[in-house]
Amino acid sequence: MKRANVAILGAPPRFHSLLAHVLSQNCRARVVAAEQADICIIDLDGHGAGELLAAERRRQPPRPLILLSLREVEGEEGVWLKKPLQSRELAQALERILERQERPAPQRPSAGADLPEPRSPAGDIDPTADEAAFYEPRDYLQNLLVAAYRQALATEMTLRIDLGWEPIVIYPRQRLVWVDADDRKLRAFCRLPLHRVVRLRGEGGPQTVIQPDPEAGLREPPPGAQRMDAFLWKVAWWNAAGRLPRSVAPDRPLQLRQWPNLTRYWHPPQALPIAALLYRRAQTTLAAARVLRLPMAEVAGFVSAASALQLLRFPEVHAAATEPVTEAPRVSERQGLFQRIMKRLRGK
Amino acid sequence: MKYRKLIFAGPVGVGKTTAIASISDEPPIQTDAAASDLTRLRKPATTVALDYGVLHLPDGGKVHLYGTPGQERFDFMWDILTEGGIGLILLIDNNRADPLHDLRRFLDSFRSFVASTGLAVGVTRMDLKAQPPLEAYHHELARLGFRAPVLEVDARRRADVSLLIQALLLHIDPGLSIEGGEHEPTASP
Ligand SMILES: Nc1nc2c(ncn2[C@@H]2O[C@H](COP(=O)(O)OP(=O)(O)OP(=O)(O)O)[C@@H](O)[C@H]2O)c(=O)[nH]1
Ligand SMILES: [Mg+2]
């Protein structure tokens, strides 16, 4: 049975992962980036939801929408679900849309086949079943940022990236970046490929949007300035939106040269075991997802961020050397103890 | 019981006492004394025996946190101390004259302990001095035949110390599972 490609837009990170979990576990759905989605779920209470919704409305051809909000919305097309959301309601809404889409098909599946697929326990989904999605870092802020960093460091000049959004100012001497946007706003922005946001002036390519900013260079960076490496890390993670950079095939073995400086970088909890595994041995992204029982999208975010910071190496290893550890992990006495320490440390 | 100790080591003033205090469930027992020798030039109090703290585990068990005294005249204690340890949390002060030399010296002393357990390196005081960068530590570790997580740490921040310990445990056993929320790094650069 076909799985629906669903994008979740505007939801804050935790709600997003919760929805993604429900969709992959309880629904015939696969969470994908906005560009690849057949169906869109929009969190109307989220940051910039109005713009997202407007963009969807303009979209040709239109695609079915599921709108989530605390308060009732009127006059909007699409299915509206009131928060707090029941996973059953979401599953039913999705089923209804899928049925509607499948109806014109010559043969309707039998009633039995209409039931959702058997549910597997969390994390047990075989990531190889989903074809991995890719993105082109060149099309997103991350590559522009890398170019601007390089230029700023080489010239020691304060630069600014102007995209018709909040300007991004780079202070090479202090190794800081400043933008007047909190993480939610930045994350929403990172979802968009540049061609959708840049008001390119005249002929010029991205170069024209990187400008010296001598005036800012005279002042100290504002208090909210962020470190260049930490900023690039999260931008790349959010640009990836669960996809891998086009150049990193999911079956290409890779290894971390060093741990990312995770005390200073934004990361979801699973970044720690991903770092530990990819540092220990060369693995393919697919194998890492399988061994860690994580959705491919989560490992892909890490790989994209690590790749942007050039923390990866791609060893030419024999297939045997990258065989994932497939045997069930031994639950030794030591592992039990370690697990309890982890729980204690993460508990507060 | 075996495996119930975490060992914190590192040069004088790196932040061992502070790190144990930020993570311990009980007021840490310190044996600081007014520094009487050269150490006094750097700080007013130094640890002359051990730092000791405790992590209470959800099942009622405990993990003991031991900090080795930083001064070289106490090096003889290290063997006794590491007996039964889970692994080594090595703190290096980036603001000292030659932090990579400190790294070499401590890895040399703890080589056999680290070889049979595990290592994580926390680089402190990077807010005061950013050089050498973390990559330099990685190069030095590789040159000496070690692989280990290296993270920037401020010993005064519980979240940093916690993450460093988690990195150590995961580095020893990547099969551990994780729960909890996103990590929002503290804003100040
Ligand atoms: N600025 C800054 N100060 C730090 C950092 N980490 C620790 N400190 C401070 O460093 C000082 C020394 O820390 P201690 O914990 O006494 O060091 P120690 O390793 O126990 O020293 P000895 O017992 O003498 O070996 C304390 O005042 C801490 O608050 C850091 O990352 N940055
Ligand atoms: Mg001390």
Coordinates of C-alpha atoms and ligand atoms in Angstrom, one line a residue:
Chain A
M1 CA 0.0 0.0 0.0
K2 CA 1.2 3.4 -0.9
R3 CA 2.4 5.7 1.9
A4 CA 1.5 9.4 1.7
N5 CA 4.3 11.9 1.6
V6 CA 3.5 14.4 4.3
A7 CA 5.2 17.7 5.3
I8 CA 4.8 19.3 8.7
L9 CA 5.1 23.0 8.6
G10 CA 5.3 25.7 11.3
A11 CA 5.4 23.3 14.2
P12 CA 8.0 23.9 17.0
P13 CA 10.7 21.2 17.2
R14 CA 9.1 19.0 19.9
F15 CA 5.6 19.2 18.4
H16 CA 7.2 18.5 15.0
S17 CA 8.9 15.3 16.2
L18 CA 5.8 14.2 18.1
L19 CA 3.8 14.6 14.9
A20 CA 6.4 12.9 12.8
H21 CA 6.4 10.0 15.3
V22 CA 2.6 9.6 15.2
L23 CA 2.6 9.9 11.4
S24 CA 5.2 7.2 10.9
Q25 CA 3.8 4.9 13.6
N26 CA 0.1 5.2 13.3
C27 CA -0.6 6.5 9.8
R28 CA 0.2 5.5 6.3
A29 CA 2.5 8.4 6.1
R30 CA 6.1 9.3 5.6
V31 CA 7.4 12.7 6.7
V32 CA 9.2 14.5 4.0
A33 CA 10.4 18.0 3.2
A34 CA 7.9 20.6 2.0
E35 CA 9.0 20.3 -1.6
Q36 CA 8.3 16.6 -1.8
A37 CA 5.0 16.5 0.1
D38 CA 1.7 15.4 -1.3
I39 CA -0.1 16.6 1.8
C40 CA 0.8 19.4 4.2
I41 CA 0.1 19.7 7.9
I42 CA 0.4 23.3 9.1
D43 CA 0.6 24.3 12.8
L44 CA -1.4 27.5 12.7
D45 CA -0.1 28.5 16.2
G46 CA 3.4 28.2 15.0
H47 CA 5.7 31.0 14.1
G48 CA 5.2 32.4 10.6
A49 CA 2.2 30.1 10.1
G50 CA 0.3 32.8 8.2
E51 CA 3.0 33.1 5.6
L52 CA 3.2 29.3 5.3
L53 CA -0.5 29.0 4.8
A54 CA -0.5 31.9 2.3
A55 CA 2.3 30.2 0.3
E56 CA 0.3 26.9 0.3
R57 CA -2.7 28.8 -1.0
R58 CA -0.7 30.2 -3.9
R59 CA 0.7 26.8 -4.7
Q60 CA 0.0 25.2 -8.1
P61 CA -1.3 22.6 -8.2
P62 CA -2.8 22.8 -4.7
R63 CA -2.3 20.0 -2.3
P64 CA -4.5 18.8 0.6
L65 CA -4.0 20.6 3.9
I66 CA -4.5 19.6 7.5
L67 CA -4.6 22.6 9.7
L68 CA -3.9 22.4 13.4
S69 CA -4.7 25.1 15.9
L70 CA -5.9 25.8 19.4
R71 CA -8.7 28.0 18.3
E72 CA -11.2 27.2 15.6
V73 CA -10.4 28.5 12.1
E74 CA -13.1 29.6 9.8
G75 CA -13.3 29.9 6.1
E76 CA -10.2 27.9 5.4
E77 CA -10.1 25.1 3.0
G78 CA -8.7 21.8 4.2
V79 CA -9.2 19.7 7.3
W80 CA -9.0 21.5 10.6
L81 CA -8.1 19.7 13.8
K82 CA -8.4 21.2 17.2
K83 CA -5.5 21.0 19.6
P84 CA -4.8 19.1 21.8
L85 CA -4.6 16.7 19.1
Q86 CA -5.6 13.0 19.3
S87 CA -3.4 10.8 17.2
R88 CA -6.5 8.9 16.2
E89 CA -8.1 12.0 14.8
L90 CA -4.9 12.8 12.8
A91 CA -4.8 9.2 11.4
Q92 CA -8.5 9.4 10.4
A93 CA -8.1 12.8 8.7
L94 CA -5.2 11.5 6.8
E95 CA -7.1 8.3 5.8
R96 CA -10.0 10.4 4.6
I97 CA -7.7 12.5 2.3
L98 CA -6.0 9.4 1.0
E99 CA -9.3 7.7 0.3
R100 CA -10.5 10.8 -1.6
Q101 CA -7.3 10.7 -3.6
E102 CA -7.5 7.0 -4.3
R103 CA -11.2 7.0 -5.2
P104 CA -10.8 7.9 -8.9
A105 CA -8.5 4.9 -9.3
P106 CA -10.1 2.1 -11.3
Q107 CA -9.9 -0.5 -8.5
R108 CA -10.5 0.4 -4.9
P109 CA -8.5 -1.7 -2.5
S110 CA -10.6 -4.2 -0.5
A111 CA -11.8 -3.2 2.9
G112 CA -9.1 -5.3 4.5
A113 CA -6.3 -3.6 2.6
D114 CA -7.7 -0.2 3.8
L115 CA -6.6 -0.8 7.3
P116 CA -3.4 0.9 8.4
E117 CA -0.3 -1.2 8.1
P118 CA 0.5 -3.2 11.3
R119 CA 2.3 -0.9 13.7
S120 CA 5.8 -1.7 14.7
P121 CA 7.2 -0.6 18.0
A122 CA 8.9 2.8 18.0
G123 CA 12.1 2.9 16.1
D124 CA 11.7 -0.4 14.5
I125 CA 10.9 1.0 11.1
D126 CA 13.4 -0.2 8.6
P127 CA 14.9 3.0 7.2
T128 CA 15.9 1.2 4.0
A129 CA 12.2 0.9 3.2
D130 CA 12.0 4.7 2.8
E131 CA 14.0 6.1 0.0
A132 CA 16.3 8.7 1.3
A133 CA 15.6 12.3 0.4
F134 CA 18.3 14.6 -0.7
Y135 CA 18.9 18.3 -0.8
E136 CA 21.5 20.5 -2.5
P137 CA 23.3 22.6 0.1
R138 CA 24.1 25.1 -2.7
D139 CA 20.4 26.0 -2.8
Y140 CA 20.3 27.0 0.9
L141 CA 21.7 29.5 3.3
Q142 CA 24.4 27.1 4.5
N143 CA 26.6 27.4 1.5
L144 CA 26.1 31.1 1.3
L145 CA 27.2 31.2 4.9
V146 CA 30.3 29.2 4.2
A147 CA 31.2 31.5 1.3
A148 CA 30.7 34.5 3.5
Y149 CA 32.7 33.1 6.4
R150 CA 35.6 32.3 4.0
Q151 CA 35.5 35.8 2.6
A152 CA 35.2 37.5 6.0
L153 CA 38.1 35.4 7.5
A154 CA 40.3 36.0 4.5
T155 CA 39.7 39.8 4.4
E156 CA 39.1 40.3 8.2
M157 CA 36.2 42.5 7.1
T158 CA 32.8 42.6 8.7
L159 CA 30.4 41.3 6.1
R160 CA 26.7 41.2 5.8
I161 CA 24.4 38.8 4.0
D162 CA 21.4 40.5 2.6
L163 CA 18.6 38.2 1.4
G164 CA 15.6 40.5 1.8
W165 CA 15.2 38.8 5.2
E166 CA 16.9 39.8 8.4
P167 CA 20.5 40.8 7.5
I168 CA 23.1 38.4 8.8
V169 CA 26.3 40.1 10.0
I170 CA 29.6 38.3 10.3
Y171 CA 32.3 39.5 12.6
P172 CA 35.4 37.6 11.6
R173 CA 37.7 38.9 14.3
Q174 CA 35.4 37.8 17.1
R175 CA 34.3 34.7 15.1
L176 CA 30.7 35.8 15.7
V177 CA 27.5 36.1 13.7
W178 CA 24.5 38.3 14.4
V179 CA 21.0 38.1 13.1
D180 CA 17.9 39.6 14.6
A181 CA 16.0 36.3 14.7
D182 CA 15.4 33.7 17.4
D183 CA 15.9 30.0 16.6
R184 CA 12.3 29.5 15.7
K185 CA 12.4 32.2 13.2
L186 CA 15.7 31.1 11.8
R187 CA 14.6 27.6 11.6
A188 CA 11.5 28.5 9.6
F189 CA 13.7 30.6 7.3
C190 CA 16.1 27.7 6.9
R191 CA 13.4 25.6 5.4
L192 CA 13.2 27.7 2.3
P193 CA 15.6 27.3 -0.6
L194 CA 17.2 30.6 -1.3
H195 CA 15.6 31.1 -4.7
R196 CA 12.3 31.4 -2.8
V197 CA 13.6 34.2 -0.6
V198 CA 16.3 36.1 -2.4
R199 CA 15.4 39.2 -4.2
L200 CA 18.4 38.9 -6.4
R201 CA 19.4 42.3 -7.7
G202 CA 20.1 42.4 -11.4
E203 CA 22.2 39.6 -12.9
G204 CA 24.4 38.7 -10.0
G205 CA 24.4 35.4 -8.2
P206 CA 24.9 35.0 -4.5
Q207 CA 28.0 37.2 -4.5
T208 CA 25.8 40.2 -4.7
V209 CA 24.1 39.4 -1.4
I210 CA 27.4 39.3 0.5
Q211 CA 28.4 42.9 1.2
P212 CA 31.1 44.5 3.3
D213 CA 29.6 46.3 6.3
P214 CA 32.3 48.7 7.5
E215 CA 29.9 50.5 9.7
A216 CA 29.1 47.4 11.7
G217 CA 32.8 46.6 11.7
L218 CA 33.4 49.7 13.8
R219 CA 31.1 48.5 16.6
E220 CA 31.4 45.5 18.9
P221 CA 29.0 42.7 17.9
P222 CA 25.7 43.0 19.7
P223 CA 25.2 40.9 22.8
G224 CA 23.1 38.3 21.1
A225 CA 25.8 37.4 18.6
Q226 CA 26.4 33.7 18.1
R227 CA 29.5 31.8 17.4
M228 CA 30.2 31.2 13.7
D229 CA 30.6 27.4 14.0
A230 CA 27.6 26.9 16.2
F231 CA 25.5 29.1 13.8
L232 CA 26.5 27.2 10.7
W233 CA 25.9 23.9 12.5
K234 CA 22.3 24.6 13.1
V235 CA 21.6 26.3 9.9
A236 CA 22.9 23.2 8.0
W237 CA 20.9 20.9 10.2
W238 CA 17.7 22.9 9.6
N239 CA 18.5 23.4 5.8
A240 CA 18.7 19.6 5.6
A241 CA 15.2 19.2 7.1
G242 CA 15.8 15.5 7.5
R243 CA 17.5 15.1 4.1
L244 CA 21.0 14.3 3.2
P245 CA 23.3 16.5 1.1
R246 CA 23.2 15.3 -2.5
S247 CA 26.9 14.4 -2.3
V248 CA 26.5 12.1 0.6
A249 CA 24.8 8.9 -0.6
P250 CA 23.1 7.0 2.2
D251 CA 25.2 4.0 1.5
R252 CA 28.5 5.9 1.5
P253 CA 30.7 5.1 4.5
L254 CA 31.6 8.1 6.6
Q255 CA 33.2 8.7 9.9
L256 CA 33.5 11.7 12.2
R257 CA 37.0 13.1 12.4
Q258 CA 36.2 14.5 15.8
W259 CA 33.1 15.0 18.0
P260 CA 31.2 18.1 17.2
N261 CA 31.4 20.6 20.1
L262 CA 28.0 19.6 21.3
T263 CA 28.2 21.6 24.6
R264 CA 28.0 24.6 22.4
Y265 CA 25.8 23.4 19.5
W266 CA 22.1 23.1 19.3
H267 CA 21.1 19.5 18.9
P268 CA 18.3 17.0 19.5
P269 CA 19.0 14.3 22.1
Q270 CA 19.8 11.7 19.6
A271 CA 22.8 13.6 18.4
L272 CA 24.8 12.1 21.2
P273 CA 24.5 8.5 20.2
I274 CA 24.9 9.4 16.6
A275 CA 28.2 11.2 17.3
A276 CA 29.4 8.3 19.5
L277 CA 28.7 5.8 16.8
L278 CA 30.0 7.7 13.8
Y279 CA 33.1 8.6 15.7
R280 CA 33.8 5.0 16.7
R281 CA 33.8 3.6 13.2
A282 CA 33.0 4.3 9.6
Q283 CA 29.4 3.7 8.9
T284 CA 26.9 4.4 6.2
T285 CA 24.1 6.8 7.2
L286 CA 21.7 3.9 6.5
A287 CA 23.5 1.5 8.8
A288 CA 23.8 4.1 11.5
A289 CA 20.0 4.7 11.4
R290 CA 19.4 1.0 11.6
V291 CA 21.9 0.3 14.4
L292 CA 20.6 3.2 16.5
R293 CA 17.0 2.5 15.5
L294 CA 16.5 6.1 14.5
P295 CA 14.5 7.6 11.7
M296 CA 16.8 8.2 8.7
A297 CA 15.8 11.9 8.9
E298 CA 17.4 12.3 12.3
V299 CA 20.7 10.9 11.3
A300 CA 20.6 12.8 8.0
G301 CA 20.3 16.1 10.0
F302 CA 23.4 15.3 12.0
V303 CA 25.3 14.2 8.9
S304 CA 24.4 17.4 7.1
A305 CA 25.5 19.6 10.0
A306 CA 28.7 17.6 10.5
S307 CA 29.4 17.8 6.8
A308 CA 29.0 21.6 6.7
L309 CA 31.6 21.9 9.5
Q310 CA 33.9 19.5 7.6
L311 CA 33.9 17.1 10.5
L312 CA 33.4 14.1 8.2
R313 CA 35.8 11.9 6.3
F314 CA 34.9 9.4 3.7
P315 CA 37.1 6.4 4.0
E316 CA 37.4 4.0 1.1
V317 CA 36.6 0.9 3.1
H318 CA 35.8 -2.6 2.1
A319 CA 32.2 -3.5 2.5
A320 CA 33.1 -5.9 5.3
A321 CA 34.6 -3.1 7.4
T322 CA 31.4 -1.1 7.4
E323 CA 29.1 -4.0 8.1
P324 CA 26.8 -2.6 10.7
V325 CA 26.8 -4.1 14.1
T326 CA 23.6 -6.2 13.7
E327 CA 23.6 -8.5 16.6
A328 CA 21.3 -7.5 19.4
P329 CA 23.3 -5.4 21.9
R330 CA 24.2 -7.3 25.0
V331 CA 22.6 -5.9 28.1
S332 CA 25.6 -6.3 30.4
E333 CA 25.7 -5.3 34.0
R334 CA 27.9 -2.4 32.9
Q335 CA 25.4 -1.3 30.3
G336 CA 22.6 -1.4 32.8
L337 CA 24.6 0.9 35.1
F338 CA 25.5 3.3 32.3
Q339 CA 21.9 3.4 31.2
R340 CA 20.9 4.5 34.7
I341 CA 23.6 7.1 34.8
M342 CA 22.4 8.5 31.5
K343 CA 18.9 8.6 32.8
R344 CA 20.0 10.4 35.9
L345 CA 22.0 13.0 34.0
R346 CA 19.3 13.7 31.5
G347 CA 16.5 13.6 34.0
K348 CA 16.9 17.0 35.5
Chain B
M1 CA 30.6 -3.3 43.2
K2 CA 32.7 -2.7 40.2
Y3 CA 32.3 0.2 37.8
R4 CA 31.0 2.7 40.3
K5 CA 33.5 5.5 40.1
L6 CA 34.0 8.4 37.7
I7 CA 37.5 9.9 37.9
F8 CA 38.1 13.6 37.2
A9 CA 41.7 14.6 36.6
G10 CA 43.6 17.6 35.3
P11 CA 46.1 20.3 36.2
V12 CA 45.8 22.7 39.2
G13 CA 42.9 25.1 38.9
V14 CA 41.4 23.5 35.8
G15 CA 38.0 23.2 37.5
K16 CA 37.9 19.6 39.0
T17 CA 36.4 20.7 42.3
T18 CA 34.0 23.0 40.6
A19 CA 32.9 20.3 38.0
I20 CA 32.2 17.8 40.8
A21 CA 30.3 20.4 42.8
S22 CA 28.1 21.3 39.8
I23 CA 27.0 17.7 39.1
S24 CA 27.0 16.1 42.6
D25 CA 23.8 15.3 44.4
E26 CA 25.3 15.9 47.8
P27 CA 27.4 18.8 48.9
P28 CA 30.8 17.8 47.7
I29 CA 33.4 16.9 50.3
Q30 CA 36.4 19.0 49.5
T31 CA 39.8 18.9 51.0
D32 CA 41.0 22.3 49.8
A33 CA 43.6 24.1 51.8
A34 CA 45.1 27.5 51.5
A35 CA 47.7 27.0 48.8
S36 CA 51.1 27.1 50.4
D37 CA 53.4 26.8 47.5
L38 CA 53.6 28.0 44.0
T39 CA 50.0 27.2 43.4
R40 CA 49.0 30.1 45.5
L41 CA 50.2 32.4 42.7
R42 CA 47.3 31.0 40.7
K43 CA 44.5 30.6 43.1
P44 CA 43.7 30.9 46.8
A45 CA 42.6 27.4 47.5
T46 CA 43.8 24.1 46.1
T47 CA 42.7 20.5 46.7
V48 CA 45.3 18.6 48.8
A49 CA 43.6 15.2 48.9
L50 CA 40.5 14.2 46.9
D51 CA 37.3 15.8 45.7
Y52 CA 34.4 13.6 46.3
G53 CA 30.8 13.8 45.1
V54 CA 27.9 11.5 44.5
L55 CA 25.3 10.8 41.7
H56 CA 22.2 9.1 43.0
L57 CA 20.8 6.8 40.4
P58 CA 17.1 6.2 39.8
D59 CA 17.3 2.7 41.2
G60 CA 18.8 3.8 44.5
G61 CA 22.4 3.1 43.5
K62 CA 25.2 5.6 43.5
V63 CA 28.1 6.6 41.4
H64 CA 31.1 8.1 43.2
L65 CA 32.8 11.1 41.7
Y66 CA 36.5 11.4 42.5
G67 CA 38.7 14.3 41.7
T68 CA 42.4 13.8 41.8
P69 CA 44.4 16.6 43.4
G70 CA 46.1 18.7 40.7
Q71 CA 49.5 19.2 42.1
E72 CA 52.2 16.9 40.9
R73 CA 53.3 15.9 44.4
F74 CA 50.1 13.8 44.7
D75 CA 50.6 11.8 41.5
F76 CA 51.3 8.7 43.6
M77 CA 47.6 8.5 44.5
W78 CA 46.3 8.0 41.0
D79 CA 46.7 4.2 40.9
I80 CA 44.7 3.6 44.0
L81 CA 42.1 6.1 43.0
T82 CA 41.4 4.7 39.5
E83 CA 40.8 1.2 40.8
G84 CA 37.3 0.2 39.7
G85 CA 36.7 3.4 37.7
I86 CA 34.3 3.7 34.8
G87 CA 36.5 6.0 32.9
L88 CA 38.5 9.2 32.9
I89 CA 37.1 12.7 32.6
L90 CA 40.2 14.7 31.8
L91 CA 39.9 18.4 32.2
I92 CA 42.5 20.7 30.5
D93 CA 42.7 24.4 31.2
N94 CA 43.0 26.3 27.9
N95 CA 44.3 29.3 29.7
R96 CA 47.4 27.7 31.0
A97 CA 50.8 28.2 29.4
D98 CA 50.9 24.9 27.4
P99 CA 47.6 23.0 27.6
L100 CA 48.7 20.4 25.0
H101 CA 51.7 19.6 27.2
D102 CA 49.3 19.2 30.1
L103 CA 47.3 16.8 27.9
R104 CA 50.4 14.7 27.2
R105 CA 51.4 14.6 30.8
F106 CA 48.0 13.4 32.1
L107 CA 47.5 10.9 29.3
D108 CA 50.9 9.5 30.0
S109 CA 50.0 9.0 33.7
F110 CA 46.6 7.5 33.0
R111 CA 47.5 5.6 29.9
S112 CA 46.8 2.1 31.3
F113 CA 43.6 3.1 33.1
V114 CA 42.3 4.8 29.9
A115 CA 43.2 1.9 27.8
S116 CA 41.1 -0.5 29.9
T117 CA 38.2 2.0 30.3
G118 CA 37.6 5.1 28.4
L119 CA 38.4 8.8 28.1
A120 CA 36.6 12.1 27.5
V121 CA 38.4 15.4 27.4
G122 CA 36.8 18.7 28.6
V123 CA 38.6 21.9 27.7
T124 CA 37.9 24.6 30.3
R125 CA 38.4 28.4 30.3
M126 CA 38.0 28.6 26.6
D127 CA 36.0 31.8 27.3
L128 CA 39.2 33.3 28.5
K129 CA 41.4 31.9 25.8
A130 CA 40.2 30.4 22.6
Q131 CA 43.5 29.1 21.4
P132 CA 44.5 26.3 20.9
P133 CA 41.2 25.2 19.3
L134 CA 39.6 21.8 19.9
E135 CA 41.1 20.5 16.6
A136 CA 44.6 20.9 18.1
Y137 CA 43.5 18.5 21.0
H138 CA 42.2 16.0 18.5
H139 CA 45.5 16.1 16.5
E140 CA 47.5 15.6 19.7
L141 CA 45.3 12.8 20.9
A142 CA 45.6 11.1 17.5
R143 CA 49.4 11.5 17.6
L144 CA 49.4 9.8 21.0
G145 CA 47.2 7.0 19.8
F146 CA 44.0 8.0 21.6
R147 CA 40.5 8.6 20.2
A148 CA 38.1 10.4 22.5
P149 CA 35.4 13.0 22.6
V150 CA 36.8 16.5 23.2
L151 CA 34.2 19.1 24.3
E152 CA 34.4 22.7 25.4
V153 CA 33.3 22.8 29.0
D154 CA 32.8 25.4 31.6
A155 CA 33.1 23.5 34.9
R156 CA 30.6 25.9 36.5
R157 CA 27.9 24.8 34.2
R158 CA 26.1 21.7 35.1
A159 CA 24.9 21.1 31.6
D160 CA 28.4 21.1 30.2
V161 CA 29.7 18.6 32.8
S162 CA 26.7 16.4 32.3
L163 CA 27.2 16.3 28.6
L164 CA 30.9 15.5 29.0
I165 CA 30.0 12.5 31.2
Q166 CA 27.3 11.4 28.7
A167 CA 29.9 11.6 25.9
L168 CA 32.3 9.4 27.9
L169 CA 29.6 6.7 28.6
L170 CA 28.4 6.7 24.9
H171 CA 32.0 6.6 23.7
I172 CA 32.6 3.5 25.8
D173 CA 29.2 2.0 24.8
P174 CA 27.5 3.5 21.7
G175 CA 24.6 1.1 22.3
L176 CA 23.2 3.2 25.1
S177 CA 19.8 4.8 24.5
I178 CA 18.8 8.4 25.1
E179 CA 15.7 10.2 26.2
G180 CA 15.1 13.9 26.9
G181 CA 14.7 17.2 25.1
E182 CA 16.7 19.3 22.7
H183 CA 19.9 20.9 23.8
E184 CA 19.8 24.7 23.9
P185 CA 23.4 25.8 24.3
T186 CA 23.7 28.7 26.8
A187 CA 23.5 31.9 24.8
S188 CA 26.7 33.7 25.9
P189 CA 29.5 32.9 23.4
Ligands
LIG1 N1 36.3 31.6 33.3 C1 36.1 30.3 33.6 N2 36.4 29.9 34.9 C2 36.2 28.5 35.1 C3 35.9 27.6 34.1 N3 35.9 26.4 34.7 C4 36.2 26.5 36.0 N4 36.4 27.8 36.3 C5 36.8 28.4 37.6 O1 38.1 28.0 37.8 C6 38.4 28.1 39.2 C7 39.3 26.9 39.7 O2 38.5 25.8 39.8 P1 38.7 24.6 40.8 O3 37.5 23.8 40.7 O4 39.1 25.1 42.2 O5 40.0 23.9 40.2 P2 40.6 22.5 40.6 O6 40.9 21.7 39.4 O7 39.8 21.8 41.7 O8 42.0 22.9 41.2 P3 43.0 22.1 42.2 O9 42.2 21.6 43.3 O10 43.9 23.2 42.7 O11 43.8 21.2 41.4 C8 37.1 28.2 39.9 O12 37.0 29.6 40.3 C9 36.1 28.0 38.8 O13 34.9 28.7 39.0 C10 35.7 28.1 32.8 O14 35.4 27.4 31.8 N5 35.8 29.4 32.6
MG2 MG 40.3 21.3 43.5

